[in-house]
mmCIF file of C-alpha atoms in Angstrom:
data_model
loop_
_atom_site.group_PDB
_atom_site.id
_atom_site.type_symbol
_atom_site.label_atom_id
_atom_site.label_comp_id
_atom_site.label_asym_id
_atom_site.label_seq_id
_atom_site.Cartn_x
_atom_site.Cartn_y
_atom_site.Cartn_z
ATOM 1 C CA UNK L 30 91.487 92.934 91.788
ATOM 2 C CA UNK L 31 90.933 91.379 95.583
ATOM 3 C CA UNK L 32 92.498 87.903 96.067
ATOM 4 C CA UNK L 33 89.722 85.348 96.673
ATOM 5 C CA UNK L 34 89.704 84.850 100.415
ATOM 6 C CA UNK L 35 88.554 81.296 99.659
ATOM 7 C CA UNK L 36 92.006 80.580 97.940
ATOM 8 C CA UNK L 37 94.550 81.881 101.640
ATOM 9 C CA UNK L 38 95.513 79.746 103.662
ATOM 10 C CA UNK L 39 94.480 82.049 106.140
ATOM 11 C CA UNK L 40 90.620 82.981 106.265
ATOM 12 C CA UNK L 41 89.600 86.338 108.122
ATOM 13 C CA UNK L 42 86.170 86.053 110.417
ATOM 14 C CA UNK L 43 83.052 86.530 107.849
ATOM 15 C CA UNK L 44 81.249 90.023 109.100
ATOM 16 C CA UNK L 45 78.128 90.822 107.289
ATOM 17 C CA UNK L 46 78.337 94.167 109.368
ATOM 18 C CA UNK L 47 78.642 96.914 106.728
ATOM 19 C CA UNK L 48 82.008 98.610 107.181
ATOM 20 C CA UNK L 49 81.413 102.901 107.712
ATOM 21 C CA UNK L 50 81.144 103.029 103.732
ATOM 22 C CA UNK L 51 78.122 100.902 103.766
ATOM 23 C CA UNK L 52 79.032 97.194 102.490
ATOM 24 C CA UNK L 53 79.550 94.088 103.679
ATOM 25 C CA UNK L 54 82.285 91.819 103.824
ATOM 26 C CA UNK L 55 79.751 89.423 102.656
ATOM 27 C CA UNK L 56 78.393 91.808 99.801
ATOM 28 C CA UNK L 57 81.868 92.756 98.924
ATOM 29 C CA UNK L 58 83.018 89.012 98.227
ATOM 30 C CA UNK L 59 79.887 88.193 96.643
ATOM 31 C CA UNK L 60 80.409 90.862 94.651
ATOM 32 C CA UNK L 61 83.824 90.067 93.350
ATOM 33 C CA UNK L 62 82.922 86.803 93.217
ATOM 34 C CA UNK L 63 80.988 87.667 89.626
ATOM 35 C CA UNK L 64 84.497 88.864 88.183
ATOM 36 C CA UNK L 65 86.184 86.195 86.474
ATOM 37 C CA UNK L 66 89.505 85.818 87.095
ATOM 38 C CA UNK L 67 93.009 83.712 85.708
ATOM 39 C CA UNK L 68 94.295 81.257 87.931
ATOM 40 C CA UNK L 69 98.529 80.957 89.175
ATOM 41 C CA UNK L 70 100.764 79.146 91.172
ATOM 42 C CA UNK L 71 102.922 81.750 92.816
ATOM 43 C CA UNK L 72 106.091 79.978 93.668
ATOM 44 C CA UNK L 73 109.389 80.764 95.690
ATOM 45 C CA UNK L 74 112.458 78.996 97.246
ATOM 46 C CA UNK L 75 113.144 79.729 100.711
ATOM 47 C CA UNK L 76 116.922 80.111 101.454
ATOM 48 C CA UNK L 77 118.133 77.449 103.678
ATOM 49 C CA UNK L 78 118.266 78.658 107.711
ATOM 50 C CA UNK L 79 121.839 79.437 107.897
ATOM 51 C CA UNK L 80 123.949 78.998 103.915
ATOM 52 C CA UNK L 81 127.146 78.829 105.492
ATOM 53 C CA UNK L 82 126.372 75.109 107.875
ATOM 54 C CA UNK L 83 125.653 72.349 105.597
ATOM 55 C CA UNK L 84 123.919 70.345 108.550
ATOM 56 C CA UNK L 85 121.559 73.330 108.551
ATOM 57 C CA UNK L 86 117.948 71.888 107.425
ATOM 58 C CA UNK L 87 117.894 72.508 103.451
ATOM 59 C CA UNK L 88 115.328 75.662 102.326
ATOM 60 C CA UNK L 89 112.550 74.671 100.635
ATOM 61 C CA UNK L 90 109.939 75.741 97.869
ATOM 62 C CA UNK L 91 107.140 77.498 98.229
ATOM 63 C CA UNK L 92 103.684 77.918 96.469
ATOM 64 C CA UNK L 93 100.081 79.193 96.870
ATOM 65 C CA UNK L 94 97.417 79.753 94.408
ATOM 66 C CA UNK L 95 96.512 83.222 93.344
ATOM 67 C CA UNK L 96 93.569 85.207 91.136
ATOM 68 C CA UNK L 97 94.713 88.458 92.063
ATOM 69 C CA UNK L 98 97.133 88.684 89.379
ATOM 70 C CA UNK L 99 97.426 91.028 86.826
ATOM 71 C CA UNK L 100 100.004 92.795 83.686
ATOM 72 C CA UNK L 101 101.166 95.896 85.495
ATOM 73 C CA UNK L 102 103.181 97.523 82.799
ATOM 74 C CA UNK L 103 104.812 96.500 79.271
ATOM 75 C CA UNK L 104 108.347 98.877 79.409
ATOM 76 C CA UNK L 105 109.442 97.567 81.706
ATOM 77 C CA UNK L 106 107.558 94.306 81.858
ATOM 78 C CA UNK L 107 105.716 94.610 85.437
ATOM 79 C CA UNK L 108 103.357 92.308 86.955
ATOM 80 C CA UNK L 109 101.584 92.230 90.439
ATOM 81 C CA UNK L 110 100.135 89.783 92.963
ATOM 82 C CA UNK L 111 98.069 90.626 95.710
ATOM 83 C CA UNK L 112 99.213 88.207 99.171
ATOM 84 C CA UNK L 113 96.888 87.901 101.758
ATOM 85 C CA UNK L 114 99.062 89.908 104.963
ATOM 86 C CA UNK L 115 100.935 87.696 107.506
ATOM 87 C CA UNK L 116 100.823 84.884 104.661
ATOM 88 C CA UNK L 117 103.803 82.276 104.425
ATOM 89 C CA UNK L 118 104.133 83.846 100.826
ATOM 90 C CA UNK L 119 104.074 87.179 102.040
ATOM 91 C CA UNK L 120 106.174 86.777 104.658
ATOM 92 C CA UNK L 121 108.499 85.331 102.575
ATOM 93 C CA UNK L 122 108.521 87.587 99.737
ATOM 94 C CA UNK L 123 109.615 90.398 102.307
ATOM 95 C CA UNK L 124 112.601 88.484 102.560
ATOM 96 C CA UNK L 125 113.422 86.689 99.084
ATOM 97 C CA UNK L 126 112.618 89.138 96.192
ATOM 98 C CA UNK L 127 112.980 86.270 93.545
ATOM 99 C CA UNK L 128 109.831 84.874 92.391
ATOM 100 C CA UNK L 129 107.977 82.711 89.904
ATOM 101 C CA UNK L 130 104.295 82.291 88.519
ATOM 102 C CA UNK L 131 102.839 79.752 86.463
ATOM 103 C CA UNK L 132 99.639 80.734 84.816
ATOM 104 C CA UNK L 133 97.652 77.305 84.992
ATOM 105 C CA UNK L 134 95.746 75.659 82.061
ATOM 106 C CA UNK L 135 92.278 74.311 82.851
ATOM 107 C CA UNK L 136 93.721 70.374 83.286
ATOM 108 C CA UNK L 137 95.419 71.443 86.129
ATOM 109 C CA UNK L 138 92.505 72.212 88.223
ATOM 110 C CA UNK L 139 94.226 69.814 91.038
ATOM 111 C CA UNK L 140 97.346 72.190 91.514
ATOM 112 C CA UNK L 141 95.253 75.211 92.349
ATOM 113 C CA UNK L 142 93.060 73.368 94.735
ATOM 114 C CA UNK L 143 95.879 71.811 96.722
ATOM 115 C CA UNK L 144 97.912 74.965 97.017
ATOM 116 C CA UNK L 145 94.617 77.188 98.039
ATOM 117 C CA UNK L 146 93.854 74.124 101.155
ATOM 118 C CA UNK L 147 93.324 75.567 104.244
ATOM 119 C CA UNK L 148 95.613 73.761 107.326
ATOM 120 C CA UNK L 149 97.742 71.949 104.237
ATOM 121 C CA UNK L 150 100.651 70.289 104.333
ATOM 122 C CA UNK L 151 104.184 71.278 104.073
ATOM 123 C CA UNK L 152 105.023 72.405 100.861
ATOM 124 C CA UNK L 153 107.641 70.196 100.463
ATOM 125 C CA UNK L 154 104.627 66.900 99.926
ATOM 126 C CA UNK L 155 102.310 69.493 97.898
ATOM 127 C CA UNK L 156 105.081 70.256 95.373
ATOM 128 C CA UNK L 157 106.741 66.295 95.403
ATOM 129 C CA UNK L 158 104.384 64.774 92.690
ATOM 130 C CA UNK L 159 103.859 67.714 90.768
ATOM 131 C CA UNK L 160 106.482 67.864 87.400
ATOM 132 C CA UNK L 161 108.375 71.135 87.409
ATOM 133 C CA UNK L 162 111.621 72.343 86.630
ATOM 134 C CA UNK L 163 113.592 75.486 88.814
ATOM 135 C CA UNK L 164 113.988 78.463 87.107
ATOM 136 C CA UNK L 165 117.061 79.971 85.725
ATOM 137 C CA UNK L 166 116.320 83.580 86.852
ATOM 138 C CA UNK L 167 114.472 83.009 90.575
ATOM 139 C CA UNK L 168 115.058 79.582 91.048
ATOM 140 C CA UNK L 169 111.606 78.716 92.029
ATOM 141 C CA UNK L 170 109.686 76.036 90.602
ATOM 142 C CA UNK L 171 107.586 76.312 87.171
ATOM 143 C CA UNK L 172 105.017 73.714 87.072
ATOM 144 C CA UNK L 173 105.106 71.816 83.922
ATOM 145 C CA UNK L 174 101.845 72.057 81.647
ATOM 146 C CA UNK L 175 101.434 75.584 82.517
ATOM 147 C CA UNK L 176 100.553 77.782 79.565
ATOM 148 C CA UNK L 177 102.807 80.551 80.930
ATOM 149 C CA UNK L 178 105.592 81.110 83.110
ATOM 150 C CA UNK L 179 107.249 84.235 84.275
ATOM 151 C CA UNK L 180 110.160 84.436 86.811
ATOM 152 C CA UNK L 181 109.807 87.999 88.663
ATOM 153 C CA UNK L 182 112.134 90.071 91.195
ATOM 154 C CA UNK L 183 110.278 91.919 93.591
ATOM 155 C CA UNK L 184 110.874 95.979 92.455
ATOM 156 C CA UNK L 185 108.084 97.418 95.107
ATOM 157 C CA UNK L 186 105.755 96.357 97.729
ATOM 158 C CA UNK L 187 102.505 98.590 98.924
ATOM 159 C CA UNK L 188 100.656 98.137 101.734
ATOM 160 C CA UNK L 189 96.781 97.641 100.650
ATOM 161 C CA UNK L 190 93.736 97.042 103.419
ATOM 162 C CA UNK L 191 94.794 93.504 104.526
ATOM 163 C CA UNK L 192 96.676 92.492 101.469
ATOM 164 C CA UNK L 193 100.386 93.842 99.979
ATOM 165 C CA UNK L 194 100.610 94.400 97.411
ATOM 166 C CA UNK L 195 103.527 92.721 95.301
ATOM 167 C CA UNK L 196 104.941 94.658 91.886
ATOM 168 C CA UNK L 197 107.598 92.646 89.794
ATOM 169 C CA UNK L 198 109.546 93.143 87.553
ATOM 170 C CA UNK L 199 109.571 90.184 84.646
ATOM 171 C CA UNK L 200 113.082 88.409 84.382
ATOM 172 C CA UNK L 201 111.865 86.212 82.275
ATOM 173 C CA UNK L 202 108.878 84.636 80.695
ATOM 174 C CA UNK L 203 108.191 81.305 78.749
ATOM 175 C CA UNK L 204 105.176 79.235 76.891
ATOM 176 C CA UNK L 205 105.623 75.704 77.666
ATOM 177 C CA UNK L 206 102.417 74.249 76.760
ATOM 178 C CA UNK L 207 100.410 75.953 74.087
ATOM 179 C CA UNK L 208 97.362 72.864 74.678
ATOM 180 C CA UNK L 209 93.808 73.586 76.594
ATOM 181 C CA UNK L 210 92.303 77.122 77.650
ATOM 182 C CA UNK L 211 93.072 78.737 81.072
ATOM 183 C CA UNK L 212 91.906 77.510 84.124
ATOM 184 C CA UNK L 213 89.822 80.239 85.767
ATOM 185 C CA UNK L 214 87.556 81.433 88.870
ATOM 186 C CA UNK L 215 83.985 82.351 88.905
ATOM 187 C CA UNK L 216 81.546 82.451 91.873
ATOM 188 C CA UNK L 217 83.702 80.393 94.073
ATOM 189 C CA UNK L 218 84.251 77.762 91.650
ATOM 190 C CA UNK L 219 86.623 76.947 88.943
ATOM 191 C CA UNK L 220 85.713 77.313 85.532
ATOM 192 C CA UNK L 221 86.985 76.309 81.971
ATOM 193 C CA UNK L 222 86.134 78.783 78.674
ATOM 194 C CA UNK L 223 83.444 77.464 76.541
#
């Protein structure tokens, strides 16, 4: 599955010159855009600059909304992302290989748009109203409401057009809400079941 290029922080320049195979990045995303897709909140806590000064500025979490996600394998329990190259989250995963995703329910529509702005904020004000707690396992944060949760250590990373490709490997994984359907993606928008 491609990440939605409408959900980076970071947009590429829209071509509709067809590539040597024949299509467009236009046709391509339209495309894709007709596959319907789960929406996450992949989060992380970056380590603070330097561990060993206190009066070193505090780390901080992490999070961007996601559709390229996806149940890898069940022994061992694998999952993958797909992070848009040179991204704050991929940039950071190189470095931090614990990891946390939140699958979000269809009430929580406002998280996925405010992690997906382009030019946002620091993380730090996207995250402060939001209720989560840390994880045990990655200590990154799990956003509360969420029908799923899954705290992940990085076990491979592959290199895939402009995106990496992130495998992980599932420390652990929890229900905390079992109320409303999944929030989704369809043709640019999101969607509820029904």
């Amino acid at each position: 599955m491609v990440a939605d290029p409408s959900l980076s922080t970071q947009t590429p320049p829209v071509s509709s010159t067809p590539h040597p195979v024949g299509v467009s990045n236009d046709e391509f995303r339209a495309a894709m855009s007709r596959l319907a897709a789960g929406v996450v909140l992949v989060t992380a806590h970056e380590a603070p600059l330097d561990p060993d000064d206190p009066t070193a500025p505090a780390g901080e979490d992490v999070g961007m909304t996601a559709t390229a996600f996806l149940s890898v394998s069940l022994d061992p329990p694998l999952v993958m992302v797909s992070l848009r190259t040179g991204s704050r989250m991929d940039d950071l995963l190189a470095e931090q290989p614990l990891w946390a995703v939140s699958v979000l329910a269809e009430s929580q529509r406002h998280i996925a748009g405010r992690f997906a702005m382009k030019g946002r904020v620091s993380d730090r004000l996207l995250f402060a109203d939001i209720p989560y707690a840390r994880g045990r396992e990655s200590g990154a944060p799990l956003v509360g409401g969420a029908l799923a949760t899954l705290e992940c250590r990085t076990e491979q990373t592959v290199t895939a057009g402009d995106h990496t490709l992130v495998i992980g490997r599932v420390l652990a994984a929890a229900l905390p809400s079992a109320e409303g359907g999944p929030l989704l993606y369809f043709r640019g928008r999101y969607r509820q079941l029904g």
